CSV table of C-alpha atoms in Angstrom, one decimal:
chain,number,residue,atom,x,y,z
A,1,UNK,CA,31.1,-22.0,-13.8
A,2,UNK,CA,28.2,-19.6,-13.2
A,3,UNK,CA,28.8,-17.4,-10.2
A,4,UNK,CA,26.6,-14.3,-9.7
A,5,UNK,CA,28.1,-13.6,-6.3
A,6,UNK,CA,30.0,-10.4,-6.1
A,7,UNK,CA,32.3,-9.5,-3.1
A,8,UNK,CA,30.9,-6.2,-2.0
A,9,UNK,CA,27.9,-3.8,-2.3
A,10,UNK,CA,30.3,-1.3,-3.8
A,11,UNK,CA,31.2,-3.7,-6.7
A,12,UNK,CA,27.6,-4.7,-7.1
A,13,UNK,CA,26.5,-1.1,-7.9
A,14,UNK,CA,29.6,0.1,-9.6
A,15,UNK,CA,28.2,0.4,-13.1
A,16,UNK,CA,25.0,2.4,-12.2
A,17,UNK,CA,25.2,5.4,-14.5
A,18,UNK,CA,23.9,9.0,-14.2
A,19,UNK,CA,20.3,9.2,-15.4
A,20,UNK,CA,19.6,5.5,-14.8
A,21,UNK,CA,16.1,4.3,-13.9
A,22,UNK,CA,16.5,2.3,-10.7
A,23,UNK,CA,13.9,0.2,-9.0
A,24,UNK,CA,14.2,-0.2,-5.2
A,25,UNK,CA,12.4,-3.0,-3.4
A,26,UNK,CA,10.6,-2.5,-0.1
A,27,UNK,CA,7.4,-1.4,1.5
A,28,UNK,CA,8.4,1.1,4.1
A,29,UNK,CA,11.5,-0.4,5.7
A,30,UNK,CA,10.4,-4.1,5.1
A,31,UNK,CA,12.6,-5.3,2.1
A,32,UNK,CA,14.4,-2.0,1.6
A,33,UNK,CA,18.1,-2.8,0.5
A,34,UNK,CA,19.8,-0.3,2.8
A,35,UNK,CA,23.3,-1.5,2.2
A,36,UNK,CA,23.0,-1.4,-1.6
A,37,UNK,CA,21.5,2.1,-1.3
A,38,UNK,CA,24.4,3.3,0.8
A,39,UNK,CA,26.8,1.8,-1.7
A,40,UNK,CA,25.0,3.8,-4.4
A,41,UNK,CA,25.4,7.0,-2.3
A,42,UNK,CA,29.1,6.3,-2.1
A,43,UNK,CA,29.2,5.6,-5.8
A,44,UNK,CA,27.5,8.9,-6.5
A,45,UNK,CA,25.5,8.3,-9.7
A,46,UNK,CA,23.0,11.2,-10.1
A,47,UNK,CA,19.9,12.3,-12.0
A,48,UNK,CA,18.3,8.9,-11.2
A,49,UNK,CA,14.7,8.1,-11.6
A,50,UNK,CA,13.7,5.8,-8.7
A,51,UNK,CA,10.7,3.5,-8.7
A,52,UNK,CA,9.8,2.4,-5.1
A,53,UNK,CA,6.6,2.3,-3.2
A,54,UNK,CA,7.7,4.9,-0.7
A,55,UNK,CA,10.4,7.6,-0.3
A,56,UNK,CA,12.3,6.3,2.8
A,57,UNK,CA,12.4,7.3,6.4
A,58,UNK,CA,14.7,9.6,8.4
A,59,UNK,CA,18.1,10.1,6.8
A,60,UNK,CA,19.2,6.6,5.9
A,61,UNK,CA,18.6,4.2,2.9
A,62,UNK,CA,16.4,5.6,0.2
A,63,UNK,CA,15.8,8.9,2.1
A,64,UNK,CA,19.5,9.4,2.3
A,65,UNK,CA,19.9,8.8,-1.5
A,66,UNK,CA,17.2,11.4,-2.1
A,67,UNK,CA,18.8,13.7,0.5
A,68,UNK,CA,22.2,13.4,-1.3
A,69,UNK,CA,20.5,14.9,-4.4
A,70,UNK,CA,21.0,11.9,-6.6
A,71,UNK,CA,17.3,11.5,-7.5
A,72,UNK,CA,15.6,13.8,-9.9
A,73,UNK,CA,12.3,11.9,-10.0
A,74,UNK,CA,10.4,9.4,-7.7
A,75,UNK,CA,7.7,7.0,-9.1
A,76,UNK,CA,5.7,5.7,-6.1
A,77,UNK,CA,2.3,5.1,-4.6
A,78,UNK,CA,2.8,6.6,-1.1
A,79,UNK,CA,5.5,9.2,-0.9
A,80,UNK,CA,5.0,10.2,2.7
A,81,UNK,CA,5.1,8.2,5.9
A,82,UNK,CA,5.4,9.1,9.5
A,83,UNK,CA,9.1,9.5,9.4
A,84,UNK,CA,9.6,10.7,5.9
A,85,UNK,CA,11.2,14.1,6.0
A,86,UNK,CA,13.6,14.4,3.1
A,87,UNK,CA,11.3,13.9,0.2
A,88,UNK,CA,8.5,16.2,1.5
A,89,UNK,CA,11.1,19.1,1.9
A,90,UNK,CA,12.5,18.7,-1.6
A,91,UNK,CA,9.0,18.3,-3.1
A,92,UNK,CA,7.7,21.5,-1.4
A,93,UNK,CA,10.7,23.4,-2.8
A,94,UNK,CA,10.0,22.0,-6.3
A,95,UNK,CA,13.4,20.2,-6.4
A,96,UNK,CA,12.2,16.7,-7.1
A,97,UNK,CA,9.6,15.3,-9.4
A,98,UNK,CA,6.8,12.9,-8.4
A,99,UNK,CA,4.8,10.5,-10.5
A,100,UNK,CA,2.1,9.1,-8.2
A,101,UNK,CA,0.9,5.7,-9.2
A,102,UNK,CA,-1.8,3.5,-7.5
A,103,UNK,CA,0.0,0.7,-5.7
A,104,UNK,CA,-1.5,-2.1,-7.7
A,105,UNK,CA,-0.9,-0.3,-11.0
A,106,UNK,CA,2.7,0.2,-9.9
A,107,UNK,CA,3.1,-3.5,-9.2
A,108,UNK,CA,1.5,-4.4,-12.5
A,109,UNK,CA,3.5,-1.9,-14.6
A,110,UNK,CA,6.6,-3.5,-13.2
A,111,UNK,CA,5.3,-7.0,-13.7
A,112,UNK,CA,4.3,-6.1,-17.3
A,113,UNK,CA,7.8,-4.7,-17.9
A,114,UNK,CA,9.4,-7.9,-16.8
A,115,UNK,CA,6.9,-10.0,-18.8
A,116,UNK,CA,7.3,-8.3,-22.1
A,117,UNK,CA,3.9,-6.7,-22.1
A,118,UNK,CA,4.2,-3.0,-23.2
A,119,UNK,CA,0.9,-1.8,-21.7
A,120,UNK,CA,-2.3,-3.0,-20.3
A,121,UNK,CA,-5.9,-1.8,-19.4
A,122,UNK,CA,-6.9,-1.6,-15.8
A,123,UNK,CA,-10.0,-0.5,-13.9
A,124,UNK,CA,-7.9,1.2,-11.2
A,125,UNK,CA,-8.1,5.0,-11.2
A,126,UNK,CA,-10.8,5.4,-13.8
A,127,UNK,CA,-12.8,8.6,-13.1
A,128,UNK,CA,-10.0,9.9,-10.9
A,129,UNK,CA,-7.3,12.6,-11.4
A,130,UNK,CA,-4.7,9.8,-11.8
A,131,UNK,CA,-6.3,8.7,-15.1
A,132,UNK,CA,-6.6,12.2,-16.6
A,133,UNK,CA,-5.2,12.4,-20.1
A,134,UNK,CA,-4.8,8.7,-20.4
A,135,UNK,CA,-6.4,6.5,-23.1
A,136,UNK,CA,-9.5,4.6,-22.0
A,137,UNK,CA,-11.4,1.8,-23.5
A,138,UNK,CA,-14.7,0.0,-22.8
A,139,UNK,CA,-14.7,-3.7,-22.4
A,140,UNK,CA,-18.1,-5.4,-21.6
A,141,UNK,CA,-19.6,-2.1,-20.7
A,142,UNK,CA,-16.9,-1.1,-18.2
A,143,UNK,CA,-14.3,1.6,-18.7
A,144,UNK,CA,-10.6,0.8,-18.3
A,145,UNK,CA,-7.5,3.0,-18.5
A,146,UNK,CA,-4.3,2.2,-20.4
A,147,UNK,CA,-1.2,2.0,-18.3
A,148,UNK,CA,2.3,1.5,-19.6
A,149,UNK,CA,5.0,-1.0,-18.5
A,150,UNK,CA,8.1,0.1,-16.6
A,151,UNK,CA,11.5,-1.4,-17.3
A,152,UNK,CA,14.5,-0.4,-15.3
A,153,UNK,CA,18.2,-0.2,-16.0
A,154,UNK,CA,18.9,-1.6,-12.5
A,155,UNK,CA,16.8,-3.1,-9.7
A,156,UNK,CA,18.1,-3.1,-6.2
A,157,UNK,CA,16.5,-5.9,-4.1
A,158,UNK,CA,16.8,-7.3,-0.6
A,159,UNK,CA,16.2,-11.0,0.2
A,160,UNK,CA,16.8,-13.5,2.9
A,161,UNK,CA,18.6,-16.3,1.1
A,162,UNK,CA,20.3,-16.8,-2.3
A,163,UNK,CA,22.6,-19.2,-4.1
A,164,UNK,CA,25.2,-18.5,-6.7
A,165,UNK,CA,22.7,-19.0,-9.5
A,166,UNK,CA,20.6,-16.2,-8.1
A,167,UNK,CA,17.7,-18.2,-6.8
A,168,UNK,CA,16.1,-16.2,-4.1
A,169,UNK,CA,13.9,-16.6,-1.0
A,170,UNK,CA,12.5,-13.7,0.9
A,171,UNK,CA,11.4,-12.9,4.5
A,172,UNK,CA,7.8,-12.5,5.4
A,173,UNK,CA,6.2,-9.2,4.2
A,174,UNK,CA,9.7,-8.0,3.1
A,175,UNK,CA,9.0,-9.9,-0.2
A,176,UNK,CA,6.6,-7.2,-1.5
A,177,UNK,CA,8.0,-5.6,-4.7
A,178,UNK,CA,11.2,-7.7,-4.8
A,179,UNK,CA,10.1,-10.6,-7.1
A,180,UNK,CA,8.5,-8.3,-9.8
A,181,UNK,CA,11.4,-5.8,-9.7
A,182,UNK,CA,13.9,-8.7,-10.2
A,183,UNK,CA,12.1,-9.5,-13.5
A,184,UNK,CA,12.0,-5.9,-14.9
A,185,UNK,CA,15.6,-4.7,-15.0
A,186,UNK,CA,18.5,-5.0,-17.4
A,187,UNK,CA,20.6,-5.7,-14.3
A,188,UNK,CA,19.1,-7.0,-11.1
A,189,UNK,CA,21.3,-6.6,-8.0
A,190,UNK,CA,20.4,-8.4,-4.9
A,191,UNK,CA,21.6,-8.3,-1.3
A,192,UNK,CA,21.0,-11.5,0.6
A,193,UNK,CA,21.4,-12.1,4.3
A,194,UNK,CA,22.5,-15.6,3.7
A,195,UNK,CA,24.2,-17.3,0.7
A,196,UNK,CA,23.9,-21.1,0.5
A,197,UNK,CA,25.3,-23.8,-1.7
A,198,UNK,CA,23.4,-24.9,-4.8
A,199,UNK,CA,20.7,-27.2,-3.7
A,200,UNK,CA,20.5,-25.4,-0.3
A,201,UNK,CA,17.2,-23.9,-1.4
A,202,UNK,CA,14.4,-26.4,-2.1
A,203,UNK,CA,13.5,-26.0,-5.8
A,204,UNK,CA,9.8,-26.1,-4.8
A,205,UNK,CA,10.4,-23.1,-2.5
A,206,UNK,CA,12.4,-20.8,-4.8
A,207,UNK,CA,10.5,-17.5,-5.1
A,208,UNK,CA,12.6,-15.7,-7.6
A,209,UNK,CA,14.3,-18.1,-10.2
A,210,UNK,CA,17.9,-17.2,-10.7
A,211,UNK,CA,17.4,-16.3,-14.4
A,212,UNK,CA,16.0,-12.9,-13.2
A,213,UNK,CA,19.1,-12.1,-11.1
A,214,UNK,CA,22.5,-10.8,-12.3
A,215,UNK,CA,24.4,-10.2,-9.1
A,216,UNK,CA,24.1,-11.3,-5.5
A,217,UNK,CA,26.0,-9.8,-2.6
A,218,UNK,CA,26.0,-11.2,0.9
A,219,UNK,CA,25.0,-8.8,3.6
A,220,UNK,CA,25.0,-11.0,6.7
A,221,UNK,CA,23.3,-8.7,9.2
A,222,UNK,CA,21.4,-6.0,7.3
A,223,UNK,CA,20.8,-2.8,9.2
A,224,UNK,CA,17.4,-2.2,10.7
A,225,UNK,CA,16.0,1.1,9.2
A,226,UNK,CA,13.6,1.9,12.1
A,227,UNK,CA,16.5,1.5,14.6
A,228,UNK,CA,18.7,3.8,12.6
A,229,UNK,CA,15.8,6.4,12.3
A,230,UNK,CA,15.1,6.2,16.0
A,231,UNK,CA,18.8,6.9,16.7
A,232,UNK,CA,18.7,9.7,14.1
A,233,UNK,CA,21.6,8.2,12.2
A,234,UNK,CA,22.4,9.9,8.9
A,235,UNK,CA,24.2,8.5,5.9
A,236,UNK,CA,27.0,9.1,5.0
A,237,UNK,CA,27.9,8.5,8.6
B,1,UNK,CA,-31.2,8.2,40.0
B,2,UNK,CA,-31.6,9.8,36.6
B,3,UNK,CA,-28.8,9.1,34.1
B,4,UNK,CA,-27.9,12.5,32.7
B,5,UNK,CA,-25.4,11.1,30.2
B,6,UNK,CA,-28.0,10.2,27.6
B,7,UNK,CA,-26.2,8.2,25.0
B,8,UNK,CA,-26.2,9.5,21.5
B,9,UNK,CA,-24.6,7.5,18.7
B,10,UNK,CA,-22.0,4.8,18.6
B,11,UNK,CA,-18.3,5.1,19.6
B,12,UNK,CA,-15.7,3.8,17.2
B,13,UNK,CA,-15.6,0.4,18.8
B,14,UNK,CA,-19.4,0.0,18.4
B,15,UNK,CA,-19.1,1.2,14.8
B,16,UNK,CA,-16.4,-1.4,14.2
B,17,UNK,CA,-18.5,-4.1,15.9
B,18,UNK,CA,-21.4,-3.3,13.6
B,19,UNK,CA,-19.1,-3.8,10.6
B,20,UNK,CA,-17.7,-7.1,12.1
B,21,UNK,CA,-21.3,-8.4,12.5
B,22,UNK,CA,-21.8,-7.9,8.7
B,23,UNK,CA,-18.7,-9.9,7.7
B,24,UNK,CA,-19.8,-13.5,7.0
B,25,UNK,CA,-17.9,-16.7,8.0
B,26,UNK,CA,-15.2,-17.5,5.5
B,27,UNK,CA,-14.8,-14.0,4.0
B,28,UNK,CA,-11.5,-12.7,2.7
B,29,UNK,CA,-11.3,-9.2,4.0
B,30,UNK,CA,-9.0,-6.2,3.5
B,31,UNK,CA,-9.0,-3.6,6.3
B,32,UNK,CA,-7.8,-0.1,5.6
B,33,UNK,CA,-5.6,2.0,7.9
B,34,UNK,CA,-7.1,3.6,11.1
B,35,UNK,CA,-10.6,2.9,12.4
B,36,UNK,CA,-11.0,-0.1,10.0
B,37,UNK,CA,-8.2,-1.9,11.8
B,38,UNK,CA,-10.4,-2.1,14.9
B,39,UNK,CA,-12.7,-4.5,13.0
B,40,UNK,CA,-10.2,-7.4,13.2
B,41,UNK,CA,-10.5,-7.9,16.9
B,42,UNK,CA,-14.3,-8.0,16.9
B,43,UNK,CA,-15.3,-11.0,14.8
B,44,UNK,CA,-18.2,-12.8,16.4
B,45,UNK,CA,-17.6,-16.2,18.0
B,46,UNK,CA,-17.8,-19.1,15.7
B,47,UNK,CA,-16.8,-17.2,12.5
B,48,UNK,CA,-13.5,-17.5,10.7
B,49,UNK,CA,-12.4,-14.6,8.6
B,50,UNK,CA,-9.1,-14.3,6.7
B,51,UNK,CA,-7.5,-10.9,6.6
B,52,UNK,CA,-5.5,-9.7,3.6
B,53,UNK,CA,-3.0,-7.0,3.8
B,54,UNK,CA,-1.9,-5.7,0.4
B,55,UNK,CA,1.8,-5.7,1.3
B,56,UNK,CA,1.7,-9.5,0.9
B,57,UNK,CA,0.0,-11.5,3.6
B,58,UNK,CA,-3.2,-13.5,3.8
B,59,UNK,CA,-3.9,-14.6,7.4
B,60,UNK,CA,-2.9,-11.4,9.2
B,61,UNK,CA,-3.2,-11.7,13.0
B,62,UNK,CA,-3.2,-9.2,15.8
B,63,UNK,CA,-0.3,-7.0,16.9
B,64,UNK,CA,2.6,-9.0,18.5
B,65,UNK,CA,3.4,-9.0,22.2
B,66,UNK,CA,5.8,-6.3,23.1
B,67,UNK,CA,9.4,-7.4,22.3
B,68,UNK,CA,8.2,-9.8,19.6
B,69,UNK,CA,7.9,-7.3,16.8
B,70,UNK,CA,9.5,-8.1,13.5
B,71,UNK,CA,10.1,-5.1,11.2
B,72,UNK,CA,9.7,-7.4,8.2
B,73,UNK,CA,6.2,-8.5,9.3
B,74,UNK,CA,4.0,-5.5,9.0
B,75,UNK,CA,0.6,-4.4,7.7
B,76,UNK,CA,-0.3,-1.8,5.1
B,77,UNK,CA,-0.1,0.9,7.7
B,78,UNK,CA,3.5,-0.3,8.4
B,79,UNK,CA,2.6,-1.4,11.9
B,80,UNK,CA,4.0,-4.7,13.2
B,81,UNK,CA,1.5,-7.6,13.0
B,82,UNK,CA,1.5,-11.4,13.3
B,83,UNK,CA,0.7,-14.2,10.8
B,84,UNK,CA,-1.9,-16.8,12.0
B,85,UNK,CA,-1.4,-20.5,11.4
B,86,UNK,CA,-2.3,-21.1,7.8
B,87,UNK,CA,-1.1,-17.7,6.7
B,88,UNK,CA,0.9,-17.2,3.4
B,89,UNK,CA,3.1,-14.5,2.0
B,90,UNK,CA,3.2,-13.4,-1.6
B,91,UNK,CA,4.6,-10.6,-3.8
B,92,UNK,CA,2.8,-7.4,-4.8
B,93,UNK,CA,1.7,-8.4,-8.2
B,94,UNK,CA,-0.1,-11.5,-6.7
B,95,UNK,CA,-1.5,-9.3,-3.9
B,96,UNK,CA,-3.1,-7.0,-6.3
B,97,UNK,CA,-4.3,-9.9,-8.5
B,98,UNK,CA,-6.3,-10.8,-5.4
B,99,UNK,CA,-7.6,-7.3,-5.1
B,100,UNK,CA,-8.2,-6.2,-8.7
B,101,UNK,CA,-9.2,-9.7,-9.8
B,102,UNK,CA,-12.2,-9.7,-7.5
B,103,UNK,CA,-10.9,-12.4,-5.2
B,104,UNK,CA,-11.2,-10.3,-2.0
B,105,UNK,CA,-14.8,-10.3,-0.7
B,106,UNK,CA,-14.9,-7.2,1.5
B,107,UNK,CA,-12.8,-4.1,2.0
B,108,UNK,CA,-13.4,-1.7,4.9
B,109,UNK,CA,-12.0,1.8,4.3
B,110,UNK,CA,-12.1,5.2,5.9
B,111,UNK,CA,-13.5,8.2,4.0
B,112,UNK,CA,-13.1,12.0,3.6
B,113,UNK,CA,-16.4,12.1,1.6
B,114,UNK,CA,-19.0,9.7,0.3
B,115,UNK,CA,-21.5,10.9,-2.3
B,116,UNK,CA,-25.2,9.9,-2.6
B,117,UNK,CA,-24.2,7.7,-5.6
B,118,UNK,CA,-21.5,5.9,-3.7
B,119,UNK,CA,-18.5,7.9,-5.0
B,120,UNK,CA,-15.6,7.8,-2.5
B,121,UNK,CA,-13.0,10.4,-1.8
B,122,UNK,CA,-10.4,9.2,0.7
B,123,UNK,CA,-6.9,10.0,-0.6
B,124,UNK,CA,-6.5,13.7,-1.0
B,125,UNK,CA,-8.1,16.9,0.0
B,126,UNK,CA,-6.6,18.5,-3.1
B,127,UNK,CA,-5.0,21.3,-1.1
B,128,UNK,CA,-2.2,23.1,-3.0
B,129,UNK,CA,1.1,22.0,-1.6
B,130,UNK,CA,-0.2,18.8,0.0
B,131,UNK,CA,1.8,15.8,-1.1
B,132,UNK,CA,-0.6,13.4,-2.8
B,133,UNK,CA,-0.4,9.7,-1.6
B,134,UNK,CA,-2.8,7.1,-2.9
B,135,UNK,CA,-1.4,3.7,-1.8
B,136,UNK,CA,-3.7,0.8,-2.7
B,137,UNK,CA,-7.0,2.6,-2.2
B,138,UNK,CA,-7.9,3.0,-5.9
B,139,UNK,CA,-7.1,-0.6,-6.6
B,140,UNK,CA,-9.2,-1.8,-3.7
B,141,UNK,CA,-12.3,0.1,-4.7
B,142,UNK,CA,-11.9,-1.0,-8.3
B,143,UNK,CA,-11.6,-4.7,-7.6
B,144,UNK,CA,-13.0,-5.7,-4.2
B,145,UNK,CA,-16.6,-7.1,-4.4
B,146,UNK,CA,-18.1,-5.2,-1.5
B,147,UNK,CA,-16.8,-1.9,-0.2
B,148,UNK,CA,-17.8,-0.8,3.3
B,149,UNK,CA,-16.9,2.7,4.6
B,150,UNK,CA,-16.4,3.3,8.3
B,151,UNK,CA,-16.2,7.0,9.3
B,152,UNK,CA,-17.4,9.7,11.6
B,153,UNK,CA,-20.6,11.1,10.2
B,154,UNK,CA,-19.2,14.7,10.1
B,155,UNK,CA,-15.8,16.2,10.0
B,156,UNK,CA,-14.0,17.5,13.2
B,157,UNK,CA,-15.4,20.9,12.2
B,158,UNK,CA,-18.9,19.6,11.8
B,159,UNK,CA,-19.0,19.5,8.0
B,160,UNK,CA,-21.1,16.7,6.4
B,161,UNK,CA,-19.0,13.9,5.0
B,162,UNK,CA,-22.0,12.3,3.2
B,163,UNK,CA,-22.6,14.7,0.4
B,164,UNK,CA,-24.5,15.2,-2.8
B,165,UNK,CA,-21.2,15.3,-4.8
B,166,UNK,CA,-17.7,14.8,-3.6
B,167,UNK,CA,-15.6,18.0,-3.8
B,168,UNK,CA,-12.3,16.2,-3.1
B,169,UNK,CA,-10.6,14.1,-5.8
B,170,UNK,CA,-12.2,10.8,-6.2
B,171,UNK,CA,-10.8,7.4,-5.2
B,172,UNK,CA,-13.5,5.7,-7.2
B,173,UNK,CA,-16.9,6.4,-8.7
B,174,UNK,CA,-20.0,4.6,-7.5
B,175,UNK,CA,-18.0,2.1,-5.5
B,176,UNK,CA,-19.4,2.3,-1.9
B,177,UNK,CA,-21.9,-0.3,-0.8
B,178,UNK,CA,-22.6,0.6,2.8
B,179,UNK,CA,-21.5,3.4,5.2
B,180,UNK,CA,-21.1,2.9,9.0
B,181,UNK,CA,-21.0,6.1,11.0
B,182,UNK,CA,-21.3,7.0,14.6
B,183,UNK,CA,-24.9,8.0,13.9
B,184,UNK,CA,-26.3,5.3,11.5
B,185,UNK,CA,-25.7,2.5,9.0
B,186,UNK,CA,-26.6,3.7,5.5
B,187,UNK,CA,-26.9,1.5,2.4
B,188,UNK,CA,-26.0,2.9,-1.0
B,189,UNK,CA,-28.4,1.6,-3.5
B,190,UNK,CA,-28.9,2.5,-7.2
B,191,UNK,CA,-31.5,5.1,-6.4
B,192,UNK,CA,-29.8,6.8,-3.4
B,193,UNK,CA,-29.0,6.4,0.3
B,194,UNK,CA,-31.2,4.3,2.5
B,195,UNK,CA,-30.9,4.3,6.3
B,196,UNK,CA,-30.6,0.7,7.5
B,197,UNK,CA,-30.1,1.4,11.2
B,198,UNK,CA,-30.1,4.4,13.5
B,199,UNK,CA,-27.7,4.6,16.4
B,200,UNK,CA,-29.2,5.0,19.9
B,201,UNK,CA,-30.7,8.5,20.5
B,202,UNK,CA,-30.5,9.5,16.9
B,203,UNK,CA,-33.7,10.4,15.0
B,204,UNK,CA,-34.0,10.3,11.2
B,205,UNK,CA,-34.6,14.1,11.2
B,206,UNK,CA,-31.4,14.7,13.2
B,207,UNK,CA,-29.4,12.4,10.9
B,208,UNK,CA,-30.7,14.2,7.8
B,209,UNK,CA,-29.6,17.5,9.4
B,210,UNK,CA,-26.1,16.1,9.7
B,211,UNK,CA,-26.1,14.9,6.1
B,212,UNK,CA,-25.9,16.9,2.9
B,213,UNK,CA,-27.2,14.2,0.7
B,214,UNK,CA,-30.9,13.3,0.8
B,215,UNK,CA,-31.6,10.2,2.9
B,216,UNK,CA,-34.4,7.7,2.5
B,217,UNK,CA,-36.1,5.9,5.4
């Protein structure tokens, strides 16, 4: 029997090793797998490189992982938001690296990683500082820049519903980077608000096919990051 | 009675209305964060426009009523929005396929500087110590068919934003098609900048005085 369901977030992240490259789903708080991130804080793996669109808010979730000094480098498109405090402080002190990537290039580098494409040419960023030092090539009179795929050791992804095969359905704009990150990791670890029987998800409506998923953990009532930030909660509690 | 408050220029809502008037029926439109967001509420009667937000929604509607916010239904500025009937959700690679693949018709963005050849700088002032953040701006200007900039004509300290050459790091080179400011609407054509419309109380000479780049009438 195939059963990708694991009993707890702690068991789901137990083999994440020091120095791993970890992708984390989410656009701001929408789709950010807070419970998996907190399990990773408890677990303690360090020197991580994290690929995620932002750097988290307040002192919970991704921001707490960074604040706990487990991340040596962030790869993201927009490292500051209204409530991001932890990353800016460490960055100003020179204690965390940043690789800034245009958002669409970030999505495509992850997609390419999952699709077995090592690199690709894109028009995004040409003639800007973000293309400096990179190989360029002209196609049909237009200049494109070479960007390389990203593959992760682990992806941490939040979704709304899953089955034991790892088929996933997301919630509204919390889908964002989840589906591409699922494809691009050696081990994809998913937290799902609801786990259903096989057949409980219409095959026509599956967003991430289970082949891309290794582990699913049920997190029935995931925490709401903006509420935690408003209450100035800090993890570890 | 004499009205002493002689009106000069447009306010941000009038600027946004000017943009909305130039968006045709049926267009797929991406609106940047800030002043561009005002455009969505000002579509002329009888036109249907579909708004794209790069975090994965086509058919973005206005902000929800208080108490009906959903933190998993947000726009690119991470504000809560709604989805109109007929809307659809998709992941980031699909979203930027729409953008980079030239499927989005119009993008309305803010600006730090625009040059006379249509270069745009809107993501970084390049100050040492500032944390750079680019988001989707470079993808939008690289892939969307028509780029409109909506911005105050000068900075808060009165420095021109429409310049001969951008001094801030570029978002894209030669990408801007039209500029909507509080003083004028200006087209970027191959040969330079052409004033399409002057705001009330603004003369061409005054406008040129507020603009570093050379303007054509």
